[in-house]
C-alpha cells in the first residue's frame, strides 16, 4: 500500500497545536483561544462562525448537504478558579473540569482578574517548605490543602483584594509545551488542543488539495467540553453523523500508544455507533493508519453530549493516544498523523 505523504501537514499540526496550547483557555474563559481558532480556519479559506456559547463552527464544505458529517474537538481545558482569599492572602481554588491537585502541585499559574490584569503565582501545598513542615509527605493533596502563592507583596486578604483579585477569578495553569527531537509532544491540555490542531491540518489538506468532500463536512470547536455540555448545541442542519476528535486513552489494559490513532468502541456513556466504529476501522485499514480499538473505562465525550441534547445522529470517537491524561500529558506526532490519515480516508 502506498501511503499519502502527510509530513508537511503533520508539521503544521504540531506548530498550530503549540500556538494554541500557549493560549490559556480554562473552561469558561475561552474567548481568546476561540477567536484564534476562528482566524486560523479563515486563513485556510473556510467560513468560520462563533456560536453564542463561544465555540466555532467551520464549514469545510462538501457535496451531500442532507448527509452531513460533524467533527467535534474542544479548545477548553481544565483549570482553577479562586474560591476563597485566605487571611494570609493566599488563594484557595476550586477545580474547573477534572483538574487534580496531585498533578497541579508546584505549577506556575496566572490569575486573571476582571479589571486589573493578570498576576503570576505558584500552586503549592499549604506550608510547602519540607524543612519546616513535618507533615509534608503525609498530607493528601486536595484543593483545601493547596493554595496559590502570588508573586506579589501580599500578606493579607486586603493586600490581595487591593490587587483586584476576587472570588471567581480564573486561574490558568502553565502548559509547559515541549516537542522533543524524537517527535513526542508533552504539555498539559493536549486534551484536546492536539485535536484542534489536527482539524486545522485536515482543513489545510482540503484547501491545498482543492478537495470537495463527498458529504457536507463541518467542524465544531467547542468550549465547554470539560464540564460536559460543549457539544450540546449548534449542530449544522443536515448532519446525520458526529464524530468527537478527542484524546485517545493510553494506559494499563489498553492497547493504544501515543503513536497511534485510537478508535473508541465504548466509554462511560456506552458503546459508540456500531456502523461508525466499523467504518472507522475500515478507513484506518484502507489508509494504512496505525490504529488501536479500545474501551475507555473513565471517559465521556462531547459527542455523547450532542446525543443527550436530543440530536438524532450516529456517533463515533477517535483521537491520538495521550498518556497521563489530565496531568502532564504526552502524545506523539505520529499519533496526530494517524488521526489525520484516518480522517482523510473517512471524511473526504
Ligand atoms: Zn477532551
Coordinates of C-alpha atoms and ligand atoms in Angstrom, one line a residue:
X1 CA 0.0 0.0 0.0
X2 CA 1.3 3.5 -0.9
X3 CA 0.6 5.8 1.9
X4 CA -0.2 9.5 1.3
X5 CA 2.7 11.8 2.3
X6 CA 1.5 13.9 5.2
X7 CA 4.7 15.1 6.8
X8 CA 4.0 18.7 5.8
X9 CA 0.6 18.6 7.4
X10 CA 1.8 16.9 10.5
X11 CA 4.5 19.7 10.9
X12 CA 1.6 22.2 10.6
X13 CA -0.5 20.3 13.2
X14 CA 2.4 20.4 15.7
X15 CA 3.0 24.1 15.1
X16 CA -0.6 25.1 15.4
X17 CA -1.1 22.9 18.4
X18 CA 1.8 24.5 20.1
X19 CA 0.4 28.0 19.4
X20 CA -3.0 27.1 20.8
X21 CA -1.5 25.4 23.9
X22 CA 0.2 28.7 24.7
X23 CA -3.2 30.5 24.8
X24 CA -4.8 30.0 28.2
X25 CA -8.3 28.7 27.9
X26 CA -9.7 27.1 31.1
X27 CA -13.3 26.1 30.5
X28 CA -15.4 29.3 30.9
X29 CA -12.6 31.6 29.8
X30 CA -12.0 30.6 26.2
X31 CA -12.6 33.7 24.1
X32 CA -9.1 34.4 23.1
X33 CA -8.5 30.8 22.1
X34 CA -11.8 30.6 20.2
X35 CA -11.0 33.8 18.3
X36 CA -7.6 32.4 17.4
X37 CA -9.1 29.2 16.1
X38 CA -11.7 31.1 14.0
X39 CA -8.9 33.2 12.4
X40 CA -6.7 30.1 11.7
X41 CA -9.6 28.4 9.8
X42 CA -10.4 31.6 7.9
X43 CA -6.7 31.9 6.9
X44 CA -7.1 28.5 5.2
X45 CA -10.1 29.8 3.2
X46 CA -13.1 28.5 5.2
X47 CA -16.1 30.2 6.7
X48 CA -16.0 30.1 10.5
X49 CA -18.7 31.4 12.8
X50 CA -18.7 32.0 16.5
X51 CA -21.7 30.5 18.4
X52 CA -23.4 32.3 21.2
X53 CA -21.8 29.8 23.6
X54 CA -18.4 30.9 22.3
X55 CA -17.5 27.9 20.2
X56 CA -16.6 28.0 16.5
X57 CA -18.4 26.3 13.7
X58 CA -16.4 25.8 10.5
X59 CA -17.9 24.9 7.1
X60 CA -15.4 22.7 5.4
X61 CA -18.0 22.4 2.6
X62 CA -18.8 19.2 0.7
X63 CA -21.4 17.9 -1.6
X64 CA -24.2 15.9 0.1
X65 CA -25.8 18.5 2.3
X66 CA -28.5 16.1 3.5
X67 CA -26.0 13.6 4.9
X68 CA -23.5 15.9 6.7
X69 CA -20.6 14.8 9.0
X70 CA -19.8 17.0 12.0
X71 CA -16.3 16.7 13.6
X72 CA -16.1 18.0 17.2
X73 CA -12.9 18.9 19.1
X74 CA -12.7 21.1 22.2
X75 CA -10.5 24.1 22.9
X76 CA -11.4 24.5 26.5
X77 CA -9.1 22.9 29.2
X78 CA -9.0 22.1 32.8
X79 CA -8.1 24.9 35.2
X80 CA -8.9 26.5 38.5
X81 CA -11.0 29.4 40.0
X82 CA -10.4 31.4 43.1
X83 CA -12.8 30.1 45.7
X84 CA -11.5 31.8 48.8
X85 CA -9.0 34.6 49.5
X86 CA -7.4 33.4 52.8
X87 CA -6.5 35.7 55.6
X88 CA -2.8 35.3 54.7
X89 CA -3.5 36.5 51.2
X90 CA -3.1 33.0 49.7
X91 CA -5.8 31.8 47.3
X92 CA -7.7 28.6 47.7
X93 CA -9.0 27.2 44.5
X94 CA -11.9 25.2 43.2
X95 CA -11.4 23.0 40.1
X96 CA -12.7 23.7 36.6
X97 CA -13.3 20.3 35.0
X98 CA -11.3 17.4 36.3
X99 CA -8.2 19.3 37.3
X100 CA -6.5 17.3 40.0
X101 CA -4.3 18.9 42.8
X102 CA -2.0 15.9 42.7
X103 CA -0.6 16.8 39.3
X104 CA -1.1 20.5 39.5
X105 CA 1.2 20.9 42.6
X106 CA 4.2 23.2 42.1
X107 CA 2.9 24.5 38.8
X108 CA 3.1 28.1 37.8
X109 CA -0.3 29.8 37.3
X110 CA -1.8 33.0 36.0
X111 CA -4.7 34.6 37.9
X112 CA -6.9 36.5 35.6
X113 CA -8.7 39.4 37.3
X114 CA -11.7 41.0 35.8
X115 CA -10.5 44.6 35.7
X116 CA -6.8 44.6 37.0
X117 CA -4.9 42.4 34.6
X118 CA -3.1 39.1 35.2
X119 CA -0.9 38.1 38.2
X120 CA 1.5 35.2 38.4
X121 CA 1.9 32.7 41.2
X122 CA 2.5 29.1 42.0
X123 CA 0.1 26.4 43.1
X124 CA 1.7 24.9 46.2
X125 CA 0.9 22.7 49.1
X126 CA 0.0 24.8 52.2
X127 CA 3.2 25.4 54.2
X128 CA 5.3 24.0 51.3
X129 CA 8.8 24.1 52.8
X130 CA 9.8 20.5 53.5
X131 CA 12.4 21.7 56.1
X132 CA 9.6 23.4 58.0
X133 CA 6.6 21.2 57.5
X134 CA 6.8 17.8 59.2
X135 CA 3.6 16.6 57.6
X136 CA 4.8 17.3 54.1
X137 CA 4.9 13.7 52.9
X138 CA 1.7 12.6 54.6
X139 CA -0.6 15.4 53.5
X140 CA -3.1 14.4 50.9
X141 CA -3.1 16.9 48.0
X142 CA -6.6 18.4 47.9
X143 CA -8.0 21.7 46.9
X144 CA -8.1 22.8 50.6
X145 CA -4.6 21.6 51.4
X146 CA -3.1 23.5 48.5
X147 CA -3.0 27.2 47.6
X148 CA -1.8 29.8 45.1
X149 CA 1.1 31.8 46.4
X150 CA 1.1 35.0 44.4
X151 CA 4.4 36.5 43.2
X152 CA 3.4 39.9 44.7
X153 CA 3.9 41.5 48.1
X154 CA 0.8 40.0 49.7
X155 CA 0.5 39.3 53.4
X156 CA -3.2 39.6 54.0
X157 CA -6.6 39.2 52.3
X158 CA -6.8 43.0 52.0
X159 CA -3.4 43.0 50.1
X160 CA -4.8 40.5 47.6
X161 CA -8.1 42.4 47.2
X162 CA -6.2 45.6 46.6
X163 CA -4.6 44.0 43.6
X164 CA -8.1 43.5 42.2
X165 CA -8.2 39.7 42.9
X166 CA -11.6 38.4 43.8
X167 CA -13.5 35.2 44.2
X168 CA -14.5 33.8 40.8
X169 CA -11.3 34.8 39.0
X170 CA -9.9 32.3 36.6
X171 CA -6.6 30.5 37.3
X172 CA -4.7 29.2 34.4
X173 CA -2.0 26.5 34.8
X174 CA 1.2 26.8 32.8
X175 CA 1.0 24.2 29.9
X176 CA 4.8 23.6 29.6
X177 CA 4.8 22.7 26.0
X178 CA 7.8 20.7 24.8
X179 CA 8.3 19.0 21.5
X180 CA 11.2 16.5 21.6
X181 CA 13.6 15.6 18.8
X182 CA 12.0 12.2 18.8
X183 CA 8.6 13.6 17.9
X184 CA 6.9 13.4 21.3
X185 CA 4.7 16.3 22.3
X186 CA 4.5 16.9 26.0
X187 CA 2.2 19.5 27.6
X188 CA -0.8 20.0 29.8
X189 CA -4.0 20.2 27.8
X190 CA -3.1 18.2 24.7
X191 CA -6.6 17.1 25.6
X192 CA -8.0 18.4 23.3
X193 CA -5.9 21.1 21.7
X194 CA -4.0 18.5 19.8
X195 CA -7.2 17.5 18.1
X196 CA -8.0 21.2 17.2
X197 CA -4.5 21.2 15.6
X198 CA -5.4 18.0 13.7
X199 CA -8.7 19.5 12.4
X200 CA -6.7 22.6 11.2
X201 CA -4.3 20.1 9.5
X202 CA -7.3 18.5 7.8
X203 CA -8.6 21.9 6.7
X204 CA -5.2 22.8 5.2
X205 CA -5.2 19.5 3.4
X206 CA -8.7 20.0 1.9
X207 CA -7.7 23.6 0.9
X208 CA -4.4 22.9 -0.7
X209 CA -5.5 19.7 -2.5
X210 CA -8.7 21.6 -3.6
X211 CA -10.9 18.7 -2.4
X212 CA -14.7 18.8 -2.3
X213 CA -15.6 16.2 0.4
X214 CA -18.3 13.8 -0.7
X215 CA -20.6 14.8 2.2
X216 CA -21.1 18.2 3.8
X217 CA -18.3 18.5 6.3
X218 CA -18.3 20.7 9.4
X219 CA -16.0 21.2 12.4
X220 CA -17.3 22.4 15.7
X221 CA -14.6 23.6 18.1
X222 CA -16.4 23.5 21.4
X223 CA -15.6 25.4 24.6
X224 CA -17.5 23.6 27.4
X225 CA -16.4 20.0 26.9
X226 CA -14.6 19.7 30.2
X227 CA -17.9 20.5 32.1
X228 CA -20.0 18.2 29.8
X229 CA -22.1 20.4 27.6
X230 CA -19.7 21.5 24.9
X231 CA -21.3 19.6 22.1
X232 CA -24.9 20.0 23.1
X233 CA -25.8 22.8 20.7
X234 CA -25.1 24.1 17.2
X235 CA -25.3 21.0 15.1
X236 CA -25.4 22.3 11.5
X237 CA -28.6 21.4 9.5
X238 CA -28.4 18.2 7.6
X239 CA -25.8 16.4 9.8
X240 CA -26.6 12.7 10.2
X241 CA -23.3 11.8 11.9
X242 CA -21.0 13.4 14.5
X243 CA -17.5 12.3 15.5
X244 CA -15.6 13.6 18.5
X245 CA -12.0 14.0 17.8
X246 CA -10.7 13.9 21.3
X247 CA -7.8 12.4 23.1
X248 CA -7.3 8.6 22.9
X249 CA -6.7 6.8 26.2
X250 CA -3.3 5.2 26.8
X251 CA -2.7 3.1 30.0
X252 CA -2.7 -0.3 31.6
X253 CA -5.0 -2.8 29.9
X254 CA -5.5 -0.7 26.8
X255 CA -3.7 -1.3 23.5
X256 CA -3.2 2.2 22.1
X257 CA 0.1 4.1 22.2
X258 CA 0.9 7.7 21.7
X259 CA 1.9 7.0 18.1
X260 CA -1.4 5.5 17.1
X261 CA -4.9 6.7 16.4
X262 CA -7.3 5.3 19.0
X263 CA -10.8 4.3 17.9
X264 CA -13.1 4.2 20.9
X265 CA -15.6 1.3 20.9
X266 CA -17.2 2.1 24.3
X267 CA -16.7 4.6 27.2
X268 CA -18.6 5.5 30.3
X269 CA -21.5 6.6 28.1
X270 CA -21.8 3.1 26.5
X271 CA -20.9 1.8 23.0
X272 CA -20.4 4.1 20.1
X273 CA -22.5 3.6 17.0
X274 CA -21.6 0.2 15.6
X275 CA -21.7 1.2 11.9
X276 CA -19.4 4.2 12.6
X277 CA -16.9 2.2 14.6
X278 CA -16.8 -0.4 11.9
X279 CA -16.4 2.4 9.2
X280 CA -13.6 4.0 11.2
X281 CA -11.7 0.7 11.5
X282 CA -12.2 0.1 7.7
X283 CA -10.9 3.6 7.0
X284 CA -7.9 3.0 9.2
X285 CA -7.1 -0.3 7.5
X286 CA -7.6 1.2 4.0
X287 CA -5.4 4.3 4.6
X288 CA -2.7 2.5 6.4
X289 CA -3.2 4.5 9.6
X290 CA -1.7 2.7 12.6
X291 CA -4.7 2.3 14.9
X292 CA -6.0 0.6 18.1
X293 CA -9.5 -0.1 19.2
X294 CA -10.0 0.4 22.9
X295 CA -12.6 0.7 25.6
X296 CA -12.1 3.8 27.9
X297 CA -13.1 3.0 31.5
X298 CA -13.5 6.5 32.8
X299 CA -14.4 8.8 29.9
X300 CA -17.2 10.9 28.5
X301 CA -17.2 12.8 25.2
X302 CA -18.6 15.8 23.5
X303 CA -20.5 13.7 21.0
X304 CA -22.4 12.0 23.8
X305 CA -23.5 15.5 24.9
X306 CA -24.6 16.1 21.4
X307 CA -26.8 12.9 21.6
X308 CA -28.1 13.7 25.1
X309 CA -29.2 17.1 23.8
X310 CA -31.7 15.3 21.6
X311 CA -29.9 15.2 18.3
X312 CA -30.7 12.3 16.0
X313 CA -27.2 11.3 14.9
X314 CA -24.8 8.4 14.6
X315 CA -21.8 8.9 16.8
X316 CA -18.1 8.0 17.0
X317 CA -14.9 8.9 18.7
X318 CA -11.3 8.9 17.6
X319 CA -8.1 10.7 18.8
X320 CA -4.4 10.5 19.1
X321 CA -3.2 8.4 22.0
X322 CA -2.5 10.6 25.0
X323 CA -0.7 9.3 28.1
X324 CA -1.0 10.8 31.6
X325 CA -4.3 12.4 30.7
X326 CA -5.4 15.4 32.7
X327 CA -1.8 15.6 34.1
X328 CA 1.4 16.4 32.2
X329 CA 0.2 14.7 29.1
X330 CA 2.3 13.1 26.3
X331 CA 1.4 12.3 22.7
X332 CA 3.5 11.9 19.5
X333 CA 3.4 13.5 16.1
X334 CA 2.8 10.0 14.6
X335 CA -0.4 9.8 16.6
X336 CA -1.6 13.1 15.2
X337 CA -0.6 12.0 11.7
X338 CA -2.5 8.7 12.1
X339 CA -5.7 10.6 13.1
X340 CA -5.3 12.9 10.1
X341 CA -4.7 9.9 7.8
X342 CA -7.9 8.1 9.0
X343 CA -9.9 11.3 8.7
X344 CA -8.8 11.9 5.1
X345 CA -9.9 8.4 4.2
X346 CA -13.1 8.5 6.2
X347 CA -14.4 12.1 5.7
X348 CA -13.1 13.2 2.2
Ligands
LIG1 ZN1 -11.0 16.0 25.9

